Tab-separated table of C-alpha atoms in Angstrom:
chain	number	residue	atom	x	y	z
A	1	MET	CA	9.221	-36.582	24.747
A	2	LYS	CA	10.230	-40.041	23.178
A	3	ARG	CA	13.683	-40.291	21.650
A	4	ALA	CA	12.098	-41.098	18.011
A	5	ALA	CA	9.871	-37.784	18.050
A	6	LEU	CA	12.583	-35.679	19.353
A	7	ALA	CA	14.847	-36.819	16.570
A	8	VAL	CA	11.996	-35.930	13.874
A	9	LEU	CA	11.498	-32.357	15.610
A	10	LEU	CA	15.280	-32.075	15.327
A	11	LEU	CA	15.544	-32.752	11.774
A	12	THR	CA	12.501	-30.681	11.041
A	13	ALA	CA	14.353	-27.426	12.759
A	14	ALA	CA	17.718	-28.216	11.165
A	15	CYS	CA	16.047	-28.261	7.670
A	16	GLY	CA	14.420	-25.196	8.359
A	17	THR	CA	10.645	-26.645	7.375
A	18	SER	CA	7.683	-26.902	9.870
A	19	ALA	CA	5.808	-29.983	10.277
A	20	GLN	CA	2.859	-28.262	8.642
A	21	ASP	CA	5.449	-27.719	5.576
A	22	SER	CA	6.676	-31.459	4.804
A	23	GLY	CA	5.450	-33.315	2.024
A	24	ASN	CA	4.425	-31.194	-0.783
A	25	VAL	CA	3.038	-27.648	-0.620
A	26	THR	CA	1.412	-25.552	-3.332
A	27	LEU	CA	1.983	-22.023	-2.705
A	28	THR	CA	0.015	-18.995	-4.583
A	29	TYR	CA	1.569	-15.892	-5.779
A	30	GLY	CA	-0.295	-12.658	-6.636
A	31	LEU	CA	1.017	-10.797	-9.664
A	32	TRP	CA	-0.851	-7.936	-11.522
A	33	ASP	CA	1.596	-7.365	-14.468
A	34	ASP	CA	1.013	-9.815	-17.322
A	35	ILE	CA	4.178	-8.814	-19.058
A	36	GLN	CA	6.217	-10.046	-16.104
A	37	GLN	CA	4.237	-13.197	-15.786
A	38	GLY	CA	6.815	-15.154	-17.985
A	39	ALA	CA	9.690	-13.992	-16.422
A	40	TYR	CA	8.461	-14.805	-13.035
A	41	GLN	CA	7.464	-18.419	-14.287
A	42	GLN	CA	11.093	-18.930	-15.105
A	43	CYS	CA	11.731	-17.946	-11.770
A	44	ALA	CA	9.548	-20.488	-10.102
A	45	ASP	CA	10.419	-23.154	-12.439
A	46	ALA	CA	14.140	-22.554	-11.216
A	47	PHE	CA	12.549	-22.390	-7.641
A	48	GLN	CA	10.555	-25.757	-7.742
A	49	LYS	CA	13.615	-27.741	-9.364
A	50	ALA	CA	15.763	-26.700	-6.562
A	51	ASN	CA	12.691	-27.199	-3.728
A	52	PRO	CA	10.899	-30.142	-5.294
A	53	GLY	CA	8.683	-30.359	-2.490
A	54	ILE	CA	6.960	-26.954	-3.580
A	55	THR	CA	4.898	-25.785	-6.375
A	56	ILE	CA	4.367	-22.241	-7.301
A	57	LYS	CA	1.237	-21.401	-8.674
A	58	ILE	CA	1.084	-17.747	-10.088
A	59	GLN	CA	-2.342	-15.774	-9.740
A	60	GLN	CA	-2.250	-12.699	-12.351
A	61	SER	CA	-4.657	-9.865	-12.657
A	62	ALA	CA	-4.896	-6.838	-13.836
A	63	TRP	CA	-3.766	-3.535	-11.657
A	64	ASP	CA	-7.680	-2.809	-10.482
A	65	GLN	CA	-8.762	-6.046	-10.034
A	66	TYR	CA	-5.789	-6.910	-8.179
A	67	TRP	CA	-6.496	-4.694	-5.395
A	68	GLN	CA	-10.254	-5.412	-5.438
A	69	ASN	CA	-9.670	-9.107	-4.898
A	70	LEU	CA	-6.703	-8.624	-2.377
A	71	THR	CA	-8.795	-6.585	0.036
A	72	THR	CA	-11.601	-9.278	-0.332
A	73	GLN	CA	-9.245	-12.261	-0.058
A	74	MET	CA	-7.497	-10.434	3.152
A	75	VAL	CA	-11.029	-10.372	4.870
A	76	SER	CA	-12.078	-13.712	4.047
A	77	GLY	CA	-8.576	-15.340	4.747
A	78	ASP	CA	-8.119	-16.514	1.394
A	79	ALA	CA	-5.340	-14.054	0.068
A	80	PRO	CA	-2.268	-15.411	-1.747
A	81	ASP	CA	0.700	-17.163	0.042
A	82	VAL	CA	3.063	-14.566	-1.024
A	83	ILE	CA	1.989	-10.862	-2.765
A	84	THR	CA	3.437	-8.869	-5.280
A	85	MET	CA	3.119	-5.310	-3.083
A	86	GLN	CA	3.175	-1.679	-3.919
A	87	ALA	CA	4.923	0.418	-1.227
A	88	SER	CA	1.754	2.824	-0.827
A	89	TYR	CA	-0.607	0.116	-0.332
A	90	TYR	CA	1.193	-1.976	2.317
A	91	PRO	CA	0.388	-0.066	5.185
A	92	GLN	CA	-2.996	-0.521	5.622
A	93	PHE	CA	-2.337	-4.548	5.558
A	94	VAL	CA	0.212	-3.917	8.121
A	95	LYS	CA	-2.345	-2.278	10.172
A	96	ASN	CA	-4.781	-5.034	10.039
A	97	GLY	CA	-2.179	-7.515	10.901
A	98	GLN	CA	-2.375	-9.162	7.564
A	99	LEU	CA	1.454	-9.184	6.608
A	100	LEU	CA	4.008	-11.439	8.094
A	101	ASP	CA	6.909	-9.974	9.684
A	102	LEU	CA	10.193	-10.957	7.794
A	103	GLU	CA	12.766	-9.963	9.891
A	104	PRO	CA	13.401	-12.641	11.937
A	105	MET	CA	14.136	-14.774	8.975
A	106	VAL	CA	16.305	-12.119	7.471
A	107	LYS	CA	18.108	-11.891	10.225
A	108	ALA	CA	18.583	-15.719	10.724
A	109	ASP	CA	19.297	-16.429	6.878
A	110	LYS	CA	21.703	-13.122	6.960
A	111	VAL	CA	19.982	-11.677	3.716
A	112	ASP	CA	22.414	-9.153	2.519
A	113	LEU	CA	19.939	-5.908	2.318
A	114	SER	CA	23.043	-4.112	0.835
A	115	GLN	CA	22.796	-5.730	-2.401
A	116	TYR	CA	19.690	-3.662	-2.994
A	117	ARG	CA	19.583	-0.183	-4.798
A	118	ALA	CA	20.045	2.455	-1.849
A	119	GLY	CA	16.537	3.250	-0.183
A	120	LEU	CA	14.570	0.553	-1.060
A	121	ALA	CA	14.632	-2.000	2.000
A	122	GLU	CA	14.108	0.794	4.336
A	123	LEU	CA	10.856	1.145	2.855
A	124	TRP	CA	9.380	-1.694	4.075
A	125	VAL	CA	10.393	-1.461	7.659
A	126	LYS	CA	8.061	-0.109	10.425
A	127	ASP	CA	8.766	-0.220	14.194
A	128	GLY	CA	11.438	-2.535	13.728
A	129	LYS	CA	9.728	-5.265	11.639
A	130	ARG	CA	10.375	-5.962	8.084
A	131	TYR	CA	7.376	-6.725	5.627
A	132	GLY	CA	8.940	-7.290	2.350
A	133	LEU	CA	12.231	-7.923	0.238
A	134	PRO	CA	12.554	-5.340	-2.521
A	135	LYS	CA	11.600	-6.833	-5.775
A	136	ASP	CA	12.129	-3.947	-8.600
A	137	TRP	CA	12.173	0.016	-8.772
A	138	ASP	CA	10.839	2.250	-11.643
A	139	THR	CA	11.359	5.886	-12.586
A	140	MET	CA	9.303	8.159	-14.985
A	141	ALA	CA	9.902	9.684	-18.336
A	142	VAL	CA	8.214	10.950	-21.275
A	143	VAL	CA	6.678	8.912	-23.732
A	144	TYR	CA	5.944	10.152	-27.349
A	145	ASN	CA	4.741	9.469	-30.675
A	146	VAL	CA	7.831	9.537	-32.902
A	147	GLU	CA	5.905	10.256	-36.137
A	148	GLN	CA	3.692	13.024	-34.708
A	149	ALA	CA	6.842	14.606	-33.089
A	150	LYS	CA	8.662	14.568	-36.738
A	151	LYS	CA	5.908	16.038	-38.712
A	152	ALA	CA	5.694	18.999	-35.514
A	153	GLY	CA	9.583	19.308	-35.952
A	154	VAL	CA	9.788	19.340	-32.143
A	155	ASP	CA	12.812	18.151	-30.171
A	156	LEU	CA	11.927	16.534	-26.845
A	157	LYS	CA	15.290	15.588	-25.300
A	158	ASP	CA	16.040	18.599	-23.290
A	159	LEU	CA	12.567	20.208	-22.315
A	160	THR	CA	12.312	22.848	-19.540
A	161	TRP	CA	9.044	23.464	-17.423
A	162	ASN	CA	7.759	26.182	-15.115
A	163	PRO	CA	4.567	26.969	-13.706
A	164	ALA	CA	4.171	30.539	-15.163
A	165	ASP	CA	4.327	29.820	-18.715
A	166	GLY	CA	4.865	26.062	-19.129
A	167	GLY	CA	8.379	26.446	-20.515
A	168	THR	CA	9.702	24.760	-23.556
A	169	PHE	CA	7.339	21.549	-22.752
A	170	GLU	CA	4.400	23.761	-23.286
A	171	LYS	CA	5.572	25.102	-25.994
A	172	ALA	CA	6.220	21.361	-27.645
A	173	ILE	CA	2.707	20.188	-26.333
A	174	ALA	CA	0.858	23.242	-28.161
A	175	ARG	CA	2.671	22.415	-31.397
A	176	LEU	CA	1.718	18.643	-31.183
A	177	THR	CA	-1.511	19.643	-30.564
A	178	VAL	CA	-3.885	19.655	-33.788
A	179	ASP	CA	-7.645	20.620	-34.564
A	180	SER	CA	-9.706	19.068	-37.160
A	181	ALA	CA	-8.521	21.443	-39.585
A	182	GLY	CA	-4.980	20.676	-39.332
A	183	ARG	CA	-3.849	23.692	-37.319
A	184	ARG	CA	-1.544	23.365	-34.554
A	185	GLY	CA	-2.067	24.575	-31.140
A	186	ASP	CA	0.855	27.521	-31.505
A	187	GLU	CA	-1.053	28.717	-34.828
A	188	GLU	CA	-3.599	31.487	-35.778
A	189	GLY	CA	-6.719	30.213	-35.831
A	190	PHE	CA	-6.390	27.090	-33.771
A	191	ASP	CA	-9.787	25.810	-32.502
A	192	LYS	CA	-9.620	24.444	-29.237
A	193	SER	CA	-13.123	22.979	-29.533
A	194	GLU	CA	-12.432	20.550	-32.546
A	195	VAL	CA	-9.007	19.263	-31.519
A	196	ALA	CA	-7.986	15.910	-33.389
A	197	VAL	CA	-4.921	15.155	-31.444
A	198	HIS	CA	-4.119	16.736	-27.890
A	199	GLY	CA	-0.441	17.339	-27.602
A	200	TYR	CA	-0.497	15.755	-23.981
A	201	VAL	CA	-2.629	12.984	-22.261
A	202	PRO	CA	-2.308	13.437	-18.586
A	203	GLU	CA	-2.793	10.824	-15.796
A	204	LEU	CA	-5.362	12.989	-13.648
A	205	ARG	CA	-6.819	10.102	-12.034
A	206	ASP	CA	-3.571	9.355	-9.926
A	207	GLY	CA	-5.139	9.587	-6.415
A	208	ALA	CA	-2.581	11.516	-4.046
A	209	LEU	CA	0.674	10.355	-5.419
A	210	GLY	CA	0.520	11.909	-9.014
A	211	GLN	CA	3.373	9.542	-10.023
A	212	ASN	CA	2.445	9.363	-13.627
A	213	GLY	CA	2.769	13.223	-14.034
A	214	TRP	CA	1.612	16.296	-11.931
A	215	GLY	CA	3.640	14.810	-8.939
A	216	ASP	CA	6.719	14.631	-10.556
A	217	LEU	CA	6.388	18.221	-11.895
A	218	ALA	CA	5.409	19.689	-8.548
A	219	VAL	CA	8.249	18.228	-7.039
A	220	SER	CA	10.431	19.776	-9.403
A	221	ASN	CA	8.805	22.717	-8.579
A	222	GLY	CA	9.774	22.740	-4.811
A	223	PHE	CA	6.903	20.777	-3.614
A	224	SER	CA	7.252	17.926	-0.688
A	225	PHE	CA	4.625	15.778	0.050
A	226	ILE	CA	5.132	14.740	3.665
A	227	ASP	CA	7.646	15.563	6.628
A	228	LYS	CA	9.486	12.037	6.454
A	229	ASN	CA	9.380	8.805	4.341
A	230	PRO	CA	8.088	6.344	5.020
A	231	PHE	CA	5.623	6.852	7.786
A	232	GLY	CA	5.383	10.531	8.206
A	233	THR	CA	2.834	12.125	9.711
A	234	ARG	CA	2.042	15.251	8.275
A	235	TYR	CA	1.332	16.183	4.632
A	236	PHE	CA	1.724	19.606	2.744
A	237	TYR	CA	-0.621	19.303	-0.058
A	238	ASP	CA	-1.475	22.839	0.860
A	239	SER	CA	1.825	24.102	-0.711
A	240	PRO	CA	1.536	27.015	-3.023
A	241	LYS	CA	4.239	24.906	-5.193
A	242	LEU	CA	1.542	22.477	-5.739
A	243	ALA	CA	-1.142	24.438	-6.102
A	244	GLU	CA	0.796	26.436	-8.938
A	245	THR	CA	1.712	22.917	-10.524
A	246	VAL	CA	-2.430	21.989	-10.610
A	247	GLU	CA	-3.333	25.549	-12.186
A	248	TRP	CA	-0.994	24.610	-14.907
A	249	PHE	CA	-2.715	21.801	-16.017
A	250	LYS	CA	-6.194	23.316	-15.544
A	251	ARG	CA	-5.068	25.839	-18.167
A	252	LEU	CA	-3.517	22.959	-20.684
A	253	SER	CA	-7.189	21.989	-20.683
A	254	ASP	CA	-8.573	25.735	-21.079
A	255	LYS	CA	-6.506	26.029	-23.975
A	256	GLY	CA	-7.297	22.785	-25.633
A	257	TYR	CA	-3.945	21.145	-25.507
A	258	THR	CA	-5.511	18.327	-23.366
A	259	ALA	CA	-8.556	16.786	-23.385
A	260	PRO	CA	-11.272	18.593	-20.435
A	261	TYR	CA	-11.224	16.577	-17.652
A	262	ASP	CA	-14.947	15.299	-17.886
A	263	LYS	CA	-13.931	14.154	-21.559
A	264	VAL	CA	-11.035	12.152	-20.593
A	265	SER	CA	-11.034	8.537	-21.904
A	266	SER	CA	-11.811	5.972	-19.384
A	267	LEU	CA	-9.355	3.788	-21.278
A	268	GLY	CA	-6.421	5.381	-19.667
A	269	THR	CA	-3.205	7.182	-21.165
A	270	ASP	CA	-1.728	4.320	-22.777
A	271	ALA	CA	-4.883	3.389	-25.135
A	272	VAL	CA	-4.994	7.089	-25.881
A	273	LEU	CA	-1.459	7.472	-26.989
A	274	GLU	CA	-1.757	4.121	-28.957
A	275	SER	CA	-4.595	5.443	-30.902
A	276	GLY	CA	-3.142	8.524	-32.236
A	277	LYS	CA	-5.603	10.968	-30.183
A	278	ALA	CA	-2.653	12.109	-28.255
A	279	ALA	CA	1.134	13.012	-28.811
A	280	LEU	CA	2.662	12.537	-25.670
A	281	GLY	CA	2.170	11.359	-22.021
A	282	ILE	CA	4.190	10.564	-19.082
A	283	THR	CA	4.897	6.868	-18.138
A	284	GLY	CA	6.766	4.465	-15.779
A	285	SER	CA	9.714	1.971	-17.001
A	286	TRP	CA	7.751	-0.987	-16.592
A	287	MET	CA	6.123	-0.224	-19.820
A	288	ILE	CA	9.282	0.235	-21.594
A	289	ASN	CA	8.800	-2.595	-23.883
A	290	THR	CA	5.102	-2.383	-24.374
A	291	TYR	CA	5.930	0.971	-25.880
A	292	LEU	CA	9.206	0.134	-28.015
A	293	ALA	CA	7.472	-3.088	-29.256
A	294	GLU	CA	6.211	-1.841	-32.683
A	295	GLY	CA	8.757	1.398	-32.939
A	296	ALA	CA	5.973	4.083	-32.963
A	297	PHE	CA	7.083	5.559	-29.722
A	298	ALA	CA	10.325	6.700	-27.860
A	299	PHE	CA	11.299	8.089	-24.880
A	300	ALA	CA	12.682	11.322	-23.518
A	301	PRO	CA	13.364	12.628	-20.088
A	302	LEU	CA	11.210	14.496	-18.144
A	303	PRO	CA	11.332	18.309	-18.147
A	304	GLU	CA	13.668	20.268	-15.998
A	305	GLY	CA	11.477	22.176	-13.664
A	306	PRO	CA	12.795	25.097	-11.274
A	307	GLN	CA	14.267	22.516	-9.114
A	308	GLY	CA	15.846	20.481	-11.554
A	309	ARG	CA	14.303	17.409	-13.273
A	310	ARG	CA	12.611	15.126	-10.576
A	311	SER	CA	11.218	11.793	-11.060
A	312	ALA	CA	9.112	9.540	-8.808
A	313	PHE	CA	10.956	6.530	-7.578
A	314	ASN	CA	8.774	3.663	-6.787
A	315	GLY	CA	9.777	0.169	-5.678
A	316	LEU	CA	7.688	-3.026	-5.337
A	317	ALA	CA	8.454	-6.064	-2.936
A	318	ASP	CA	6.981	-9.387	-2.266
A	319	VAL	CA	5.744	-9.961	1.254
A	320	VAL	CA	4.164	-13.036	2.957
A	321	TYR	CA	0.244	-13.144	3.972
A	322	ALA	CA	-0.079	-13.553	7.774
A	323	GLY	CA	-2.619	-16.221	7.370
A	324	THR	CA	-0.724	-18.748	5.084
A	325	GLU	CA	-0.556	-22.224	6.116
A	326	HIS	CA	3.206	-22.610	4.794
A	327	LYS	CA	5.072	-19.775	6.460
A	328	GLU	CA	8.356	-21.192	5.819
A	329	ALA	CA	7.820	-22.257	2.237
A	330	ALA	CA	6.562	-18.745	1.636
A	331	TRP	CA	9.829	-17.408	3.336
A	332	LYS	CA	11.811	-19.745	0.695
A	333	TRP	CA	10.037	-18.383	-2.006
A	334	VAL	CA	10.293	-14.835	-1.001
A	335	LYS	CA	13.818	-15.183	-0.199
A	336	PHE	CA	14.700	-16.677	-3.557
A	337	LEU	CA	12.475	-13.604	-5.278
A	338	GLY	CA	14.822	-11.314	-3.485
A	339	SER	CA	18.020	-13.126	-4.671
A	340	THR	CA	20.371	-13.052	-7.968
A	341	GLY	CA	18.667	-16.659	-8.758
A	342	CYS	CA	15.344	-14.909	-9.589
A	343	GLN	CA	16.454	-11.138	-10.195
A	344	ASP	CA	19.067	-12.040	-12.832
A	345	ILE	CA	16.379	-13.727	-14.820
A	346	VAL	CA	14.064	-10.746	-14.569
A	347	GLY	CA	16.937	-8.712	-15.558
A	348	ASP	CA	17.906	-10.615	-18.552
A	349	SER	CA	14.133	-10.690	-19.555
A	350	ALA	CA	14.189	-6.612	-19.469
A	351	VAL	CA	10.775	-6.275	-18.212
A	352	VAL	CA	11.603	-4.136	-15.022
A	353	PHE	CA	14.716	-2.908	-13.447
A	354	PRO	CA	15.328	-5.340	-10.557
A	355	ALA	CA	15.982	-4.058	-7.004
A	356	ILE	CA	19.735	-5.762	-6.743
A	357	THR	CA	21.731	-3.684	-8.522
A	358	SER	CA	23.699	-6.415	-10.499
A	359	SER	CA	20.704	-7.759	-11.877
A	360	ALA	CA	19.421	-4.141	-12.933
A	361	GLU	CA	22.518	-3.716	-14.853
A	362	ARG	CA	21.783	-7.015	-16.590
A	363	ALA	CA	18.306	-5.667	-17.726
A	364	MET	CA	19.990	-2.484	-19.135
A	365	LYS	CA	22.541	-4.728	-21.030
A	366	ALA	CA	19.568	-6.449	-22.363
A	367	HIS	CA	17.562	-3.261	-23.484
A	368	GLU	CA	20.841	-1.975	-25.069
A	369	LYS	CA	21.736	-5.351	-27.031
A	370	ALA	CA	17.866	-5.224	-28.031
A	371	GLY	CA	18.324	-1.548	-29.387
A	372	ARG	CA	16.223	-0.033	-26.883
A	373	ASP	CA	16.987	3.452	-25.634
A	374	VAL	CA	16.116	3.518	-22.049
A	375	SER	CA	18.726	6.243	-20.750
A	376	ALA	CA	15.785	8.607	-19.958
A	377	PHE	CA	14.698	6.384	-17.131
A	378	THR	CA	18.180	5.250	-16.188
A	379	SER	CA	19.822	8.625	-16.264
A	380	VAL	CA	17.465	10.132	-13.786
A	381	ALA	CA	17.810	7.288	-11.542
A	382	ASP	CA	21.468	7.921	-11.437
A	383	ALA	CA	21.228	11.553	-11.186
A	384	LYS	CA	22.134	13.708	-7.850
A	385	ASP	CA	18.741	14.405	-6.498
A	386	GLY	CA	17.028	12.868	-9.544
A	387	THR	CA	14.372	11.261	-7.641
A	388	PHE	CA	12.038	11.127	-4.923
A	389	LEU	CA	10.143	8.317	-3.225
A	390	LEU	CA	6.540	8.248	-3.380
A	391	PRO	CA	5.225	8.974	0.199
A	392	VAL	CA	4.586	5.890	2.212
A	393	SER	CA	1.952	6.321	5.589
A	394	ASP	CA	-0.819	5.125	7.430
A	395	HIS	CA	-4.277	5.827	5.694
A	396	GLY	CA	-3.419	5.490	2.195
A	397	ASP	CA	-6.714	4.846	1.086
A	398	GLU	CA	-8.261	7.987	2.460
A	399	ILE	CA	-5.822	10.199	1.943
A	400	GLY	CA	-5.940	9.081	-2.033
A	401	GLN	CA	-9.582	9.586	-2.110
A	402	ILE	CA	-9.427	13.133	-0.337
A	403	VAL	CA	-6.950	14.774	-2.613
A	404	GLN	CA	-8.483	12.808	-5.733
A	405	THR	CA	-11.646	14.750	-4.867
A	406	ALA	CA	-10.199	18.036	-4.468
A	407	LEU	CA	-8.142	17.387	-7.411
A	408	GLU	CA	-11.255	16.763	-9.465
A	409	GLU	CA	-12.723	19.998	-8.245
A	410	VAL	CA	-10.019	22.024	-9.715
A	411	TRP	CA	-10.038	20.210	-13.004
A	412	LEU	CA	-13.587	20.434	-13.368
A	413	GLY	CA	-13.222	24.337	-12.786
A	414	GLN	CA	-15.443	24.164	-9.663
A	415	LYS	CA	-12.653	25.444	-7.215
A	416	ASP	CA	-9.285	27.073	-7.039
A	417	ALA	CA	-6.284	24.970	-6.707
A	418	ALA	CA	-5.299	26.737	-3.474
A	419	GLY	CA	-8.590	26.837	-1.515
A	420	ALA	CA	-9.295	23.021	-2.855
A	421	LEU	CA	-5.894	21.872	-1.607
A	422	LYS	CA	-5.561	23.639	1.678
A	423	ALA	CA	-9.230	22.088	2.467
A	424	ALA	CA	-8.019	18.683	1.632
A	425	ASN	CA	-4.600	19.148	3.330
A	426	THR	CA	-6.567	19.982	6.737
A	427	ARG	CA	-8.560	16.688	6.335
A	428	VAL	CA	-5.475	14.590	5.792
A	429	ASN	CA	-3.790	15.667	8.832
A	430	ALA	CA	-6.651	15.450	10.876
A	431	LEU	CA	-6.485	11.451	9.988
A	432	PHE	CA	-3.046	11.756	12.056
A	433	GLY	CA	-4.668	13.550	15.256
A	434	ALA	CA	-3.493	17.189	13.934
A	435	GLY	CA	-5.654	20.039	15.020
């Protein structure tokens, strides 16, 4: 090798940039939440200023379209260089060899994994390989229409729930339900066939996770999804504790307190609440600013079940597409996204709770300064045993289809919960080779 060529090679290695990343590089960054786009554009601006040879181009699309596009892009080799990833989705991309192992770079650059909220960094490791750096976290809470709750005279701050009679949660839901003649669900003469406002709009198209409702209540009833997390191989959808919970949701519909499954609006929980056709729902902390923007809604803690108050705890991460032509530049961007340099910006914007603990504290202070009460989300996150991680395993897509089909059979009154879920669980565990 000539001396000049050797010098160039050594300089490239010292700078941590490959020859293919020399000069100007444009990285595409996949994001699904338009509410967060502004904060991440600020991150991109700061990163580009520090790295003038790299340009960040954010590609934002809505949730459903995001995953449809990503699956197609992965196959065609045209996926974004850096991708916002949800924990339950990433195993399928790992299985197909479509995500880059970041562990060597994490170790080489001595990234401090202890800065992230406990449990988040470990979600992204499989077989010693690390596929993402934590981005943010979320918990769940009850969201309710303030005026409707006031008219009904209900206090939603300290609800209880059980699958037998629904506890004070069901009593509140009944009170909030109003038929076309103005009679409430707990009043004589209430007509469940002519409901003007349902007390509760549950998310029943939530796949195998139930993050937005049934999963939180089922776990508070003693249900456990999987034998270990992440990457367990035995699911427990046949648990009687889950069946009891699912049957309770079905009874709410039978009583007229929620819309029948085949009449549920395709617009989703948020649109139904905003239209005034329902009084309360369960939502995630990523929706805080949306609901509190006009003062019509407020948040309350999830109801306390037989095993306590339990919220799903989910974390996103930024990952690198294995087919990117700019691996080193992509890593630089991911490392910045996972640092206080970006997460402080996101925290100050208060669009989510960042994964870095100190950055999340900035988000809480920003909410407090703006007069937004977000304690329903933060108190459960800080409570001992207040949260549970959503299951991460192989075969996520197939499991989602199997479980959702079984649940639909129950919601539609075609099968009882115990039988449908037992059959579904057998099919799920067969995916892992269980007999």
